[in-house]
mmCIF file of C-alpha atoms in Angstrom:
data_model
loop_
_atom_site.group_PDB
_atom_site.id
_atom_site.type_symbol
_atom_site.label_atom_id
_atom_site.label_comp_id
_atom_site.label_asym_id
_atom_site.label_seq_id
_atom_site.Cartn_x
_atom_site.Cartn_y
_atom_site.Cartn_z
ATOM 1 C CA MET A 238 -0.012 0.093 -0.029
ATOM 2 C CA ASP A 239 1.588 3.380 -1.031
ATOM 3 C CA LYS A 240 1.830 6.328 1.154
ATOM 4 C CA GLN A 241 -1.097 8.269 -0.675
ATOM 5 C CA VAL A 242 -3.476 5.405 -0.104
ATOM 6 C CA ARG A 243 -2.434 5.033 3.423
ATOM 7 C CA ASP A 244 -3.000 8.824 3.954
ATOM 8 C CA PHE A 245 -6.283 8.739 2.303
ATOM 9 C CA LEU A 246 -7.397 5.907 4.604
ATOM 10 C CA GLY A 247 -6.170 7.741 7.634
ATOM 11 C CA LEU A 248 -8.163 10.827 6.504
ATOM 12 C CA LEU A 249 -11.329 8.585 6.231
ATOM 13 C CA LYS A 250 -10.612 7.235 9.692
ATOM 14 C CA SER A 251 -10.393 10.717 11.090
ATOM 15 C CA ALA A 252 -13.966 11.418 9.968
ATOM 16 C CA LEU A 253 -15.391 8.059 10.921
ATOM 17 C CA GLN A 254 -13.877 8.034 14.431
ATOM 18 C CA ASN A 255 -13.411 11.720 15.257
ATOM 19 C CA GLU A 256 -9.643 11.384 15.298
ATOM 20 C CA ASN A 257 -6.849 13.522 14.254
ATOM 21 C CA TYR A 258 -4.462 11.950 11.635
ATOM 22 C CA THR A 259 -1.227 13.614 10.581
ATOM 23 C CA LEU A 260 -1.007 13.535 6.732
ATOM 24 C CA SER A 261 2.506 13.096 5.249
ATOM 25 C CA ASP A 262 4.117 15.962 3.469
ATOM 26 C CA GLU A 263 3.739 14.009 0.096
ATOM 27 C CA PHE A 264 -0.085 13.800 0.448
ATOM 28 C CA ASN A 265 -1.614 15.099 -2.868
ATOM 29 C CA MET A 266 -4.902 16.699 -2.122
ATOM 30 C CA GLU A 267 -5.868 16.768 -5.769
ATOM 31 C CA GLN A 268 -5.539 13.094 -6.333
ATOM 32 C CA ALA A 269 -7.329 12.473 -3.094
ATOM 33 C CA GLU A 270 -10.282 14.485 -4.098
ATOM 34 C CA THR A 271 -10.414 12.858 -7.556
ATOM 35 C CA LEU A 272 -10.576 9.508 -5.700
ATOM 36 C CA ALA A 273 -13.368 10.698 -3.402
ATOM 37 C CA VAL A 274 -15.314 11.739 -6.388
ATOM 38 C CA LYS A 275 -14.757 8.411 -8.148
ATOM 39 C CA HIS A 276 -16.245 6.565 -4.960
ATOM 40 C CA ARG A 277 -18.827 9.259 -4.268
ATOM 41 C CA ILE A 278 -17.704 9.947 -0.687
ATOM 42 C CA LEU A 279 -16.946 13.626 -0.880
ATOM 43 C CA PRO A 280 -18.857 14.665 2.354
ATOM 44 C CA LEU A 281 -16.867 12.008 4.248
ATOM 45 C CA PHE A 282 -13.666 13.101 2.619
ATOM 46 C CA TYR A 283 -14.319 16.787 3.577
ATOM 47 C CA HIS A 284 -15.099 16.060 7.144
ATOM 48 C CA GLY A 285 -11.892 13.946 7.319
ATOM 49 C CA ALA A 286 -9.779 16.681 5.714
ATOM 50 C CA LEU A 287 -10.938 19.088 8.314
ATOM 51 C CA LYS A 288 -9.942 16.636 11.193
ATOM 52 C CA CYS A 289 -6.532 16.118 9.493
ATOM 53 C CA GLY A 290 -5.879 19.899 9.741
ATOM 54 C CA ILE A 291 -6.434 20.898 6.110
ATOM 55 C CA SER A 292 -7.338 24.596 6.238
ATOM 56 C CA PRO A 293 -11.033 25.279 5.379
ATOM 57 C CA ASN A 294 -10.049 28.523 3.769
ATOM 58 C CA THR A 295 -8.495 27.224 0.659
ATOM 59 C CA GLU A 296 -10.504 27.368 -2.710
ATOM 60 C CA ARG A 297 -10.786 23.540 -2.732
ATOM 61 C CA MET A 298 -12.054 23.287 0.730
ATOM 62 C CA ARG A 299 -14.458 26.006 0.354
ATOM 63 C CA ARG A 300 -15.878 24.251 -2.739
ATOM 64 C CA LEU A 301 -16.005 20.892 -0.760
ATOM 65 C CA PHE A 302 -17.804 22.680 1.999
ATOM 66 C CA THR A 303 -20.397 23.916 -0.328
ATOM 67 C CA PHE A 304 -20.962 20.537 -1.811
ATOM 68 C CA THR A 305 -21.110 18.881 1.579
ATOM 69 C CA VAL A 306 -23.777 21.486 2.798
ATOM 70 C CA LYS A 307 -25.831 20.881 -0.281
ATOM 71 C CA TYR A 308 -25.607 17.133 -0.047
ATOM 72 C CA ALA A 309 -26.554 17.365 3.760
ATOM 73 C CA ALA A 310 -29.680 19.145 2.705
ATOM 74 C CA VAL A 311 -30.350 16.332 -0.016
ATOM 75 C CA SER A 312 -29.800 13.759 2.544
ATOM 76 C CA ALA A 313 -32.397 15.360 4.925
ATOM 77 C CA VAL A 314 -34.937 15.617 2.005
ATOM 78 C CA GLN A 315 -34.166 11.924 1.078
ATOM 79 C CA MET A 316 -34.894 10.760 4.647
ATOM 80 C CA LYS A 317 -37.999 12.954 5.059
ATOM 81 C CA LEU A 318 -39.535 11.520 1.813
ATOM 82 C CA VAL A 319 -38.598 7.902 2.721
ATOM 83 C CA GLY A 320 -40.244 8.574 6.074
ATOM 84 C CA GLU A 321 -43.462 9.573 4.353
ATOM 85 C CA VAL A 322 -43.395 6.207 2.252
ATOM 86 C CA PHE A 323 -42.947 4.377 5.608
ATOM 87 C CA SER A 324 -45.887 6.243 7.268
ATOM 88 C CA ALA A 325 -48.170 5.639 4.256
ATOM 89 C CA PHE A 326 -47.320 1.922 4.361
ATOM 90 C CA ASP A 327 -47.936 1.737 8.071
ATOM 91 C CA GLN A 328 -51.370 3.328 7.626
ATOM 92 C CA ALA A 329 -52.344 1.031 4.645
ATOM 93 C CA LYS A 330 -50.951 -2.076 6.693
ATOM 94 C CA ILE A 331 -48.469 -2.869 4.126
ATOM 95 C CA ASP A 332 -45.555 -4.972 5.244
ATOM 96 C CA TYR A 333 -42.073 -3.453 4.575
ATOM 97 C CA MET A 334 -38.418 -3.685 5.736
ATOM 98 C CA PRO A 335 -35.922 -0.942 5.228
ATOM 99 C CA LEU A 336 -32.641 -2.004 3.863
ATOM 100 C CA LYS A 337 -29.022 -0.752 3.478
ATOM 101 C CA GLY A 338 -28.570 3.083 3.227
ATOM 102 C CA THR A 339 -31.916 3.905 4.859
ATOM 103 C CA LEU A 340 -30.532 2.219 8.046
ATOM 104 C CA LEU A 341 -26.825 2.822 7.783
ATOM 105 C CA LYS A 342 -26.964 6.713 7.555
ATOM 106 C CA ALA A 343 -27.965 6.762 11.140
ATOM 107 C CA LEU A 344 -24.686 4.818 12.214
ATOM 108 C CA TYR A 345 -22.317 7.259 10.587
ATOM 109 C CA PRO A 346 -21.085 10.350 12.663
ATOM 110 C CA SER A 347 -23.398 12.459 10.554
ATOM 111 C CA PRO A 348 -25.926 11.201 8.027
ATOM 112 C CA GLU A 349 -24.504 13.184 5.032
ATOM 113 C CA MET A 350 -21.169 11.084 5.362
ATOM 114 C CA ARG A 351 -23.061 8.157 4.105
ATOM 115 C CA THR A 352 -24.180 9.090 0.585
ATOM 116 C CA MET A 353 -27.329 7.275 -0.848
ATOM 117 C CA GLY A 354 -28.523 7.401 -4.398
ATOM 118 C CA ASP A 355 -31.738 5.434 -3.691
ATOM 119 C CA ALA A 356 -33.753 4.120 -0.804
ATOM 120 C CA ASP A 357 -34.169 0.175 -0.672
ATOM 121 C CA ILE A 358 -37.239 -1.281 0.902
ATOM 122 C CA LEU A 359 -38.199 -4.887 0.974
ATOM 123 C CA ILE A 360 -41.858 -5.586 0.137
ATOM 124 C CA ARG A 361 -44.194 -8.605 -0.252
ATOM 125 C CA VAL A 362 -44.818 -9.019 -4.006
ATOM 126 C CA GLU A 363 -48.462 -10.122 -3.150
ATOM 127 C CA GLN A 364 -49.153 -6.721 -1.840
ATOM 128 C CA TYR A 365 -47.807 -4.675 -4.776
ATOM 129 C CA ASP A 366 -51.240 -4.051 -6.320
ATOM 130 C CA ARG A 367 -52.001 -2.070 -2.963
ATOM 131 C CA ILE A 368 -48.665 -0.425 -3.121
ATOM 132 C CA LYS A 369 -48.811 1.118 -6.447
ATOM 133 C CA PRO A 370 -51.695 3.507 -5.749
ATOM 134 C CA ILE A 371 -49.918 4.564 -2.605
ATOM 135 C CA MET A 372 -46.655 5.375 -4.453
ATOM 136 C CA GLU A 373 -48.730 7.346 -7.167
ATOM 137 C CA LYS A 374 -50.587 9.223 -4.453
ATOM 138 C CA LEU A 375 -47.165 10.202 -2.984
ATOM 139 C CA GLY A 376 -46.182 11.641 -6.306
ATOM 140 C CA TYR A 377 -43.932 8.797 -7.477
ATOM 141 C CA THR A 378 -43.772 7.416 -11.032
ATOM 142 C CA GLU A 379 -43.109 3.739 -11.810
ATOM 143 C CA LYS A 380 -39.758 3.673 -13.841
ATOM 144 C CA LEU A 381 -38.926 0.028 -14.392
ATOM 145 C CA GLU A 382 -38.989 -3.611 -12.975
ATOM 146 C CA SER A 383 -35.881 -5.860 -12.828
ATOM 147 C CA ASP A 384 -35.526 -9.350 -11.459
ATOM 148 C CA HIS A 385 -35.340 -8.252 -7.892
ATOM 149 C CA GLU A 386 -36.862 -4.687 -7.676
ATOM 150 C CA LEU A 387 -39.413 -2.222 -8.672
ATOM 151 C CA VAL A 388 -38.141 1.242 -9.141
ATOM 152 C CA TRP A 389 -40.162 4.441 -8.442
ATOM 153 C CA GLN A 390 -39.025 8.002 -8.784
ATOM 154 C CA LYS A 391 -39.895 11.554 -8.113
ATOM 155 C CA PRO A 392 -37.710 14.687 -7.733
ATOM 156 C CA ASN A 393 -35.173 14.224 -4.863
ATOM 157 C CA SER A 394 -36.370 10.631 -4.250
ATOM 158 C CA TYR A 395 -35.574 7.254 -5.853
ATOM 159 C CA ILE A 396 -37.151 4.244 -4.246
ATOM 160 C CA GLU A 397 -36.278 0.648 -5.080
ATOM 161 C CA LEU A 398 -39.007 -1.710 -3.866
ATOM 162 C CA HIS A 399 -37.168 -5.081 -3.473
ATOM 163 C CA LYS A 400 -39.091 -8.140 -4.487
ATOM 164 C CA ARG A 401 -36.274 -10.097 -3.051
ATOM 165 C CA LEU A 402 -33.050 -9.456 -1.100
ATOM 166 C CA ILE A 403 -30.677 -10.853 -3.749
ATOM 167 C CA PRO A 404 -31.238 -11.184 -7.403
ATOM 168 C CA SER A 405 -32.344 -14.735 -8.375
ATOM 169 C CA TYR A 406 -29.589 -14.888 -11.013
ATOM 170 C CA ASN A 407 -27.086 -14.852 -8.218
ATOM 171 C CA LYS A 408 -28.168 -18.359 -7.639
ATOM 172 C CA ASP A 409 -25.913 -19.415 -4.738
ATOM 173 C CA TYR A 410 -26.714 -16.394 -2.604
ATOM 174 C CA PHE A 411 -30.383 -16.417 -3.614
ATOM 175 C CA ALA A 412 -30.657 -20.093 -2.526
ATOM 176 C CA TYR A 413 -29.894 -18.911 1.049
ATOM 177 C CA PHE A 414 -31.967 -15.734 1.226
ATOM 178 C CA GLY A 415 -34.907 -16.561 -0.983
ATOM 179 C CA ASP A 416 -37.153 -13.433 -0.935
ATOM 180 C CA GLY A 417 -35.679 -12.488 2.519
ATOM 181 C CA TRP A 418 -38.948 -12.580 4.505
ATOM 182 C CA ARG A 419 -37.909 -15.613 6.535
ATOM 183 C CA LEU A 420 -35.314 -13.300 8.254
ATOM 184 C CA ALA A 421 -37.815 -10.491 9.031
ATOM 185 C CA LYS A 422 -38.756 -9.744 12.607
ATOM 186 C CA LYS A 423 -41.622 -7.352 13.282
ATOM 187 C CA LYS A 424 -40.424 -4.098 14.759
ATOM 188 C CA THR A 425 -43.462 -1.764 14.883
ATOM 189 C CA GLY A 426 -46.889 -1.870 13.115
ATOM 190 C CA THR A 427 -46.086 -3.346 9.707
ATOM 191 C CA ARG A 428 -42.336 -2.418 9.843
ATOM 192 C CA TYR A 429 -39.889 -5.384 9.921
ATOM 193 C CA THR A 430 -36.134 -5.531 10.538
ATOM 194 C CA MET A 431 -33.566 -8.328 10.671
ATOM 195 C CA THR A 432 -31.443 -9.196 13.720
ATOM 196 C CA ASP A 433 -28.155 -7.309 13.989
ATOM 197 C CA GLU A 434 -26.451 -10.507 13.005
ATOM 198 C CA ASP A 435 -28.636 -11.356 9.920
ATOM 199 C CA GLN A 436 -28.370 -7.699 8.949
ATOM 200 C CA LEU A 437 -24.587 -8.007 8.774
ATOM 201 C CA VAL A 438 -24.720 -11.218 6.874
ATOM 202 C CA TYR A 439 -26.927 -9.584 4.350
ATOM 203 C CA LEU A 440 -24.743 -6.343 4.048
ATOM 204 C CA PHE A 441 -21.791 -8.629 3.618
ATOM 205 C CA THR A 442 -23.305 -10.709 1.004
ATOM 206 C CA HIS A 443 -24.458 -7.760 -1.036
ATOM 207 C CA TYR A 444 -20.979 -6.386 -0.800
ATOM 208 C CA ALA A 445 -19.538 -9.872 -1.903
ATOM 209 C CA LYS A 446 -22.027 -9.908 -4.792
ATOM 210 C CA HIS A 447 -20.959 -6.569 -6.130
ATOM 211 C CA TYR A 448 -17.236 -7.375 -5.533
ATOM 212 C CA ARG A 449 -17.734 -10.572 -7.553
ATOM 213 C CA ASP A 450 -19.982 -9.243 -10.343
ATOM 214 C CA SER A 451 -18.149 -6.066 -11.241
ATOM 215 C CA GLY A 452 -15.878 -4.683 -8.452
ATOM 216 C CA ILE A 453 -17.059 -2.525 -5.492
ATOM 217 C CA GLY A 454 -16.421 1.002 -4.354
ATOM 218 C CA LEU A 455 -15.409 2.196 -0.834
ATOM 219 C CA ASN A 456 -18.939 2.860 0.411
ATOM 220 C CA GLN A 457 -19.812 -0.712 0.942
ATOM 221 C CA ILE A 458 -16.679 -1.876 2.590
ATOM 222 C CA LEU A 459 -16.847 1.263 4.835
ATOM 223 C CA ASP A 460 -20.454 0.189 5.729
ATOM 224 C CA ILE A 461 -19.177 -3.098 7.024
ATOM 225 C CA TRP A 462 -16.593 -1.256 9.235
ATOM 226 C CA VAL A 463 -19.096 1.237 10.485
ATOM 227 C CA TYR A 464 -21.719 -1.401 11.170
ATOM 228 C CA ARG A 465 -19.541 -3.717 13.095
ATOM 229 C CA ASN A 466 -18.201 -0.902 15.226
ATOM 230 C CA SER A 467 -21.655 0.261 16.016
ATOM 231 C CA LYS A 468 -22.644 -3.256 17.161
ATOM 232 C CA PRO A 469 -20.063 -4.521 19.648
ATOM 233 C CA ALA A 470 -22.155 -7.348 21.025
ATOM 234 C CA LEU A 471 -22.602 -9.102 17.656
ATOM 235 C CA ASN A 472 -22.732 -13.027 17.848
ATOM 236 C CA GLU A 473 -19.639 -13.597 15.705
ATOM 237 C CA ALA A 474 -20.177 -17.479 16.075
ATOM 238 C CA TYR A 475 -23.484 -17.249 14.396
ATOM 239 C CA ILE A 476 -22.401 -14.884 11.632
ATOM 240 C CA GLN A 477 -19.530 -17.304 10.841
ATOM 241 C CA GLN A 478 -21.898 -20.220 10.773
ATOM 242 C CA GLU A 479 -24.268 -18.435 8.267
ATOM 243 C CA LEU A 480 -21.292 -17.175 6.156
ATOM 244 C CA GLU A 481 -20.051 -20.691 5.851
ATOM 245 C CA LYS A 482 -23.512 -21.735 4.498
ATOM 246 C CA LEU A 483 -23.044 -18.963 1.880
ATOM 247 C CA MET A 484 -19.354 -19.963 1.162
ATOM 248 C CA LEU A 485 -18.235 -16.470 2.132
ATOM 249 C CA ASP A 486 -16.587 -17.277 5.447
ATOM 250 C CA GLN A 487 -12.976 -16.906 4.004
ATOM 251 C CA PHE A 488 -13.840 -13.794 1.996
ATOM 252 C CA TYR A 489 -15.370 -12.326 5.201
ATOM 253 C CA LYS A 490 -12.163 -13.090 7.185
ATOM 254 C CA ASN A 491 -9.969 -11.429 4.381
ATOM 255 C CA THR A 492 -12.333 -8.405 4.132
ATOM 256 C CA ILE A 493 -12.062 -7.901 8.005
ATOM 257 C CA ASP A 494 -8.243 -8.358 7.769
ATOM 258 C CA THR A 495 -8.180 -5.724 5.113
ATOM 259 C CA LEU A 496 -10.147 -3.350 7.246
ATOM 260 C CA ARG A 497 -7.802 -3.980 10.156
ATOM 261 C CA VAL A 498 -4.888 -3.212 7.865
ATOM 262 C CA TRP A 499 -6.596 0.075 6.891
ATOM 263 C CA PHE A 500 -7.721 1.232 10.251
ATOM 264 C CA GLU A 501 -5.875 -0.735 13.018
ATOM 265 C CA GLY A 502 -2.255 -0.976 11.817
ATOM 266 C CA LYS A 503 -2.416 -4.780 11.057
ATOM 267 C CA GLU A 504 0.343 -5.763 8.553
ATOM 268 C CA ALA A 505 -0.728 -6.215 5.034
ATOM 269 C CA THR A 506 -0.767 -9.476 3.228
ATOM 270 C CA PRO A 507 -0.887 -10.451 -0.469
ATOM 271 C CA VAL A 508 -4.619 -11.015 -0.029
ATOM 272 C CA THR A 509 -5.382 -7.652 1.643
ATOM 273 C CA GLU A 510 -3.180 -5.893 -0.863
ATOM 274 C CA MET A 511 -5.341 -7.503 -3.668
ATOM 275 C CA ILE A 512 -8.673 -6.548 -2.032
ATOM 276 C CA THR A 513 -7.346 -2.976 -1.463
ATOM 277 C CA ALA A 514 -6.236 -2.567 -5.121
ATOM 278 C CA VAL A 515 -9.533 -3.970 -6.466
ATOM 279 C CA ILE A 516 -11.631 -1.665 -4.346
ATOM 280 C CA PHE A 517 -9.608 1.496 -4.980
ATOM 281 C CA ASN A 518 -9.489 0.761 -8.627
ATOM 282 C CA SER A 519 -13.275 0.043 -9.010
ATOM 283 C CA GLY A 520 -15.163 3.190 -8.168
ATOM 284 C CA VAL A 521 -18.551 3.304 -6.897
ATOM 285 C CA TYR A 522 -20.044 0.829 -9.493
ATOM 286 C CA GLY A 523 -16.962 -1.213 -10.255
ATOM 287 C CA THR A 524 -15.600 -1.385 -13.920
ATOM 288 C CA ASN A 525 -17.114 -2.395 -17.143
ATOM 289 C CA GLU A 526 -14.230 -4.780 -17.873
ATOM 290 C CA GLN A 527 -14.884 -6.531 -14.579
ATOM 291 C CA HIS A 528 -18.650 -6.782 -15.281
ATOM 292 C CA ILE A 529 -17.980 -8.223 -18.696
ATOM 293 C CA LEU A 530 -15.552 -10.946 -17.267
ATOM 294 C CA SER A 531 -17.989 -11.707 -14.432
ATOM 295 C CA THR A 532 -20.863 -12.259 -16.890
ATOM 296 C CA ALA A 533 -18.698 -14.418 -19.038
ATOM 297 C CA LEU A 534 -17.388 -16.418 -16.110
ATOM 298 C CA LYS A 535 -20.778 -17.196 -14.931
ATOM 299 C CA GLU A 536 -21.901 -18.368 -18.342
ATOM 300 C CA ALA A 537 -18.588 -20.430 -18.813
ATOM 301 C CA HIS A 538 -19.261 -21.933 -15.431
ATOM 302 C CA ARG A 539 -22.738 -23.018 -16.479
ATOM 303 C CA THR A 540 -21.784 -24.346 -19.953
ATOM 304 C CA GLY A 541 -18.230 -25.324 -19.261
ATOM 305 C CA ASN A 542 -17.028 -23.704 -22.601
ATOM 306 C CA ALA A 543 -15.405 -20.277 -22.415
ATOM 307 C CA LYS A 544 -14.855 -20.003 -26.228
ATOM 308 C CA ALA A 545 -18.647 -20.586 -26.863
ATOM 309 C CA VAL A 546 -19.408 -17.947 -24.306
ATOM 310 C CA ARG A 547 -17.102 -15.442 -26.185
ATOM 311 C CA ASN A 548 -18.733 -16.128 -29.572
ATOM 312 C CA ARG A 549 -22.315 -16.144 -28.223
ATOM 313 C CA ASN A 550 -21.731 -12.653 -26.409
ATOM 314 C CA PHE A 551 -20.365 -11.183 -29.707
ATOM 315 C CA LEU A 552 -23.453 -12.469 -31.603
ATOM 316 C CA HIS A 553 -25.683 -11.165 -28.824
ATOM 317 C CA ASN A 554 -24.360 -7.771 -29.185
ATOM 318 C CA LEU A 555 -24.608 -7.865 -32.992
ATOM 319 C CA PHE A 556 -28.129 -9.261 -33.109
ATOM 320 C CA LEU A 557 -29.996 -7.935 -30.159
ATOM 321 C CA PRO A 558 -33.059 -9.877 -28.949
ATOM 322 C CA TYR A 559 -36.464 -8.868 -29.921
ATOM 323 C CA GLU A 560 -37.301 -7.120 -26.555
ATOM 324 C CA TYR A 561 -34.403 -4.632 -26.924
ATOM 325 C CA MET A 562 -34.885 -4.170 -30.646
ATOM 326 C CA GLN A 563 -38.583 -3.321 -30.332
ATOM 327 C CA GLU A 564 -37.594 -0.500 -27.977
ATOM 328 C CA LYS A 565 -35.565 0.993 -30.538
ATOM 329 C CA TYR A 566 -37.493 0.259 -33.653
ATOM 330 C CA GLN A 567 -41.105 0.484 -32.441
ATOM 331 C CA VAL A 568 -42.544 -0.635 -35.673
ATOM 332 C CA LEU A 569 -41.514 -4.072 -34.616
ATOM 333 C CA ARG A 570 -44.070 -4.130 -31.867
ATOM 334 C CA LYS A 571 -46.760 -4.355 -34.584
ATOM 335 C CA VAL A 572 -44.862 -6.293 -37.275
ATOM 336 C CA PRO A 573 -42.302 -8.531 -35.341
ATOM 337 C CA ILE A 574 -41.693 -10.585 -38.508
ATOM 338 C CA LEU A 575 -39.446 -7.692 -39.713
ATOM 339 C CA LEU A 576 -36.886 -8.394 -36.934
ATOM 340 C CA PRO A 577 -34.244 -9.798 -39.463
ATOM 341 C CA VAL A 578 -34.488 -6.640 -41.747
ATOM 342 C CA PHE A 579 -34.124 -4.334 -38.614
ATOM 343 C CA TRP A 580 -31.096 -6.255 -37.490
ATOM 344 C CA CYS A 581 -29.475 -5.209 -40.834
ATOM 345 C CA VAL A 582 -30.827 -1.653 -40.417
ATOM 346 C CA ARG A 583 -29.124 -1.660 -36.909
ATOM 347 C CA ILE A 584 -25.828 -2.848 -38.178
ATOM 348 C CA VAL A 585 -25.670 -0.088 -40.891
ATOM 349 C CA ASP A 586 -26.699 2.445 -38.340
ATOM 350 C CA VAL A 587 -23.969 1.349 -35.935
ATOM 351 C CA LEU A 588 -21.374 1.260 -38.950
ATOM 352 C CA LEU A 589 -22.204 4.750 -40.073
ATOM 353 C CA PHE A 590 -22.915 6.665 -36.818
ATOM 354 C CA LYS A 591 -21.826 4.677 -33.645
ATOM 355 C CA ARG A 592 -18.172 3.998 -33.990
ATOM 356 C CA LYS A 593 -17.803 3.997 -30.186
ATOM 357 C CA LYS A 594 -20.317 1.053 -30.045
ATOM 358 C CA ILE A 595 -18.161 -0.984 -32.413
ATOM 359 C CA ALA A 596 -15.224 -0.195 -30.212
ATOM 360 C CA GLY A 597 -17.128 -1.325 -27.172
ATOM 361 C CA VAL A 598 -18.241 -4.636 -28.850
ATOM 362 C CA SER A 599 -14.698 -5.304 -30.088
ATOM 363 C CA LYS A 600 -13.221 -4.603 -26.622
ATOM 364 C CA ALA A 601 -15.899 -6.965 -24.937
ATOM 365 C CA TYR A 602 -14.848 -9.725 -27.541
ATOM 366 C CA THR A 603 -11.249 -9.241 -26.679
ATOM 367 C CA THR A 604 -11.755 -9.125 -22.912
ATOM 368 C CA THR A 605 -13.585 -12.456 -22.856
ATOM 369 C CA LYS A 606 -10.691 -14.504 -23.955
ATOM 370 C CA ALA A 607 -10.411 -17.780 -22.096
ATOM 371 C CA GLU A 608 -7.202 -16.753 -20.428
ATOM 372 C CA ASN A 609 -8.924 -13.453 -19.114
ATOM 373 C CA ILE A 610 -11.826 -15.404 -17.762
ATOM 374 C CA ASP A 611 -9.561 -17.808 -15.961
ATOM 375 C CA ALA A 612 -7.471 -15.015 -14.612
ATOM 376 C CA TYR A 613 -10.589 -13.426 -13.185
ATOM 377 C CA ALA A 614 -11.708 -16.639 -11.634
ATOM 378 C CA GLU A 615 -8.248 -17.179 -10.020
ATOM 379 C CA ALA A 616 -8.238 -13.559 -8.758
ATOM 380 C CA LEU A 617 -11.709 -14.075 -7.046
ATOM 381 C CA HIS A 618 -10.613 -17.459 -5.636
ATOM 382 C CA PHE A 619 -7.510 -15.888 -4.122
ATOM 383 C CA VAL A 620 -9.558 -13.602 -2.003
ATOM 384 C CA GLY A 621 -12.011 -16.332 -1.008
ATOM 385 C CA LEU A 622 -14.748 -15.823 -3.679
ATOM 386 C CA ASP A 623 -16.223 -18.244 -6.332
ATOM 387 C CA PHE A 624 -19.486 -18.796 -8.268
ATOM 388 C CA ASN A 625 -20.935 -21.698 -6.336
ATOM 389 C CA PHE A 626 -23.946 -22.122 -8.764
ATOM 390 C CA LYS A 627 -25.445 -25.667 -8.823
ATOM 391 C CA GLU A 628 -27.268 -26.384 -11.993
#
């Protein structure tokens, strides 16, 4: 771990634990701010910089102060609007369980330190017909439905109503959690929660899912650190037992070791260095290359043929499925038999006007070489992660 990363982590710890950390003379504030932007942790970064003795009167710090104050206001509005959804669900006798950021914000020294793009709430799918008019009455518009969530939006509020805790295509983790309601304990009215231990198992599984699928930003590993520190009486034996069922026990140990290297002075190992490098290089949503390799690895795991996966992905990008084509060429909704014709139209369109898309498809094809897929699998296995799908 180089000195810049060490100082950056010391700065974050200063914010999280209200400690003073002395930055080295070589600390590059510009590089550090760029990293904070990449991981969407600017308010946390600003508070840490103040604790480390960075003058608040520089142009950079005044700009960071302005952003932090604005985000604090956004954060307060987010939680007010989420509270209105909770109240409406309570009144209508709708079962719900808040997840992730909506709970974690309160555990940080100040709520704005934990940025949140959307509010995650577990619902019962069978109650959705009753939920829709409630959301509409509150001014939300239904945006899309995915495998595991129903997304609603209005200005300053983005709500993800979860049908299940983990997407069903993450088969190994989904097999453990199901829709998640087996872990729910009634808190008040129709609001549910998980035990502190099950909450950590879920948070860690969500972090592992992202690390495995496309890489992971600092927010989620910091959540693990903050959560554990706020719950000193956790039953670690139970947590270990459940993570063994998920085949995540070794990755959990390696992640906690990494956090201890970051914040407790534990000596680094090749494994903690690997996890550090992956997280710092990923950014908040990981990288496109990691996502491509993860998708290819899952498919190769299922079929046992990496070369076939590479060719199939190339053809899939070239000849998009009907559901995507009819969004772009709406005439196909009325005349689906014209699909082959519009495949040709799309190819011409891409060749003439969308050179970047050609470059993207070409890069994906190159990325999914068998040796790259194997290397990605080995890098995951090295830190304690695998795709344990049982077909």
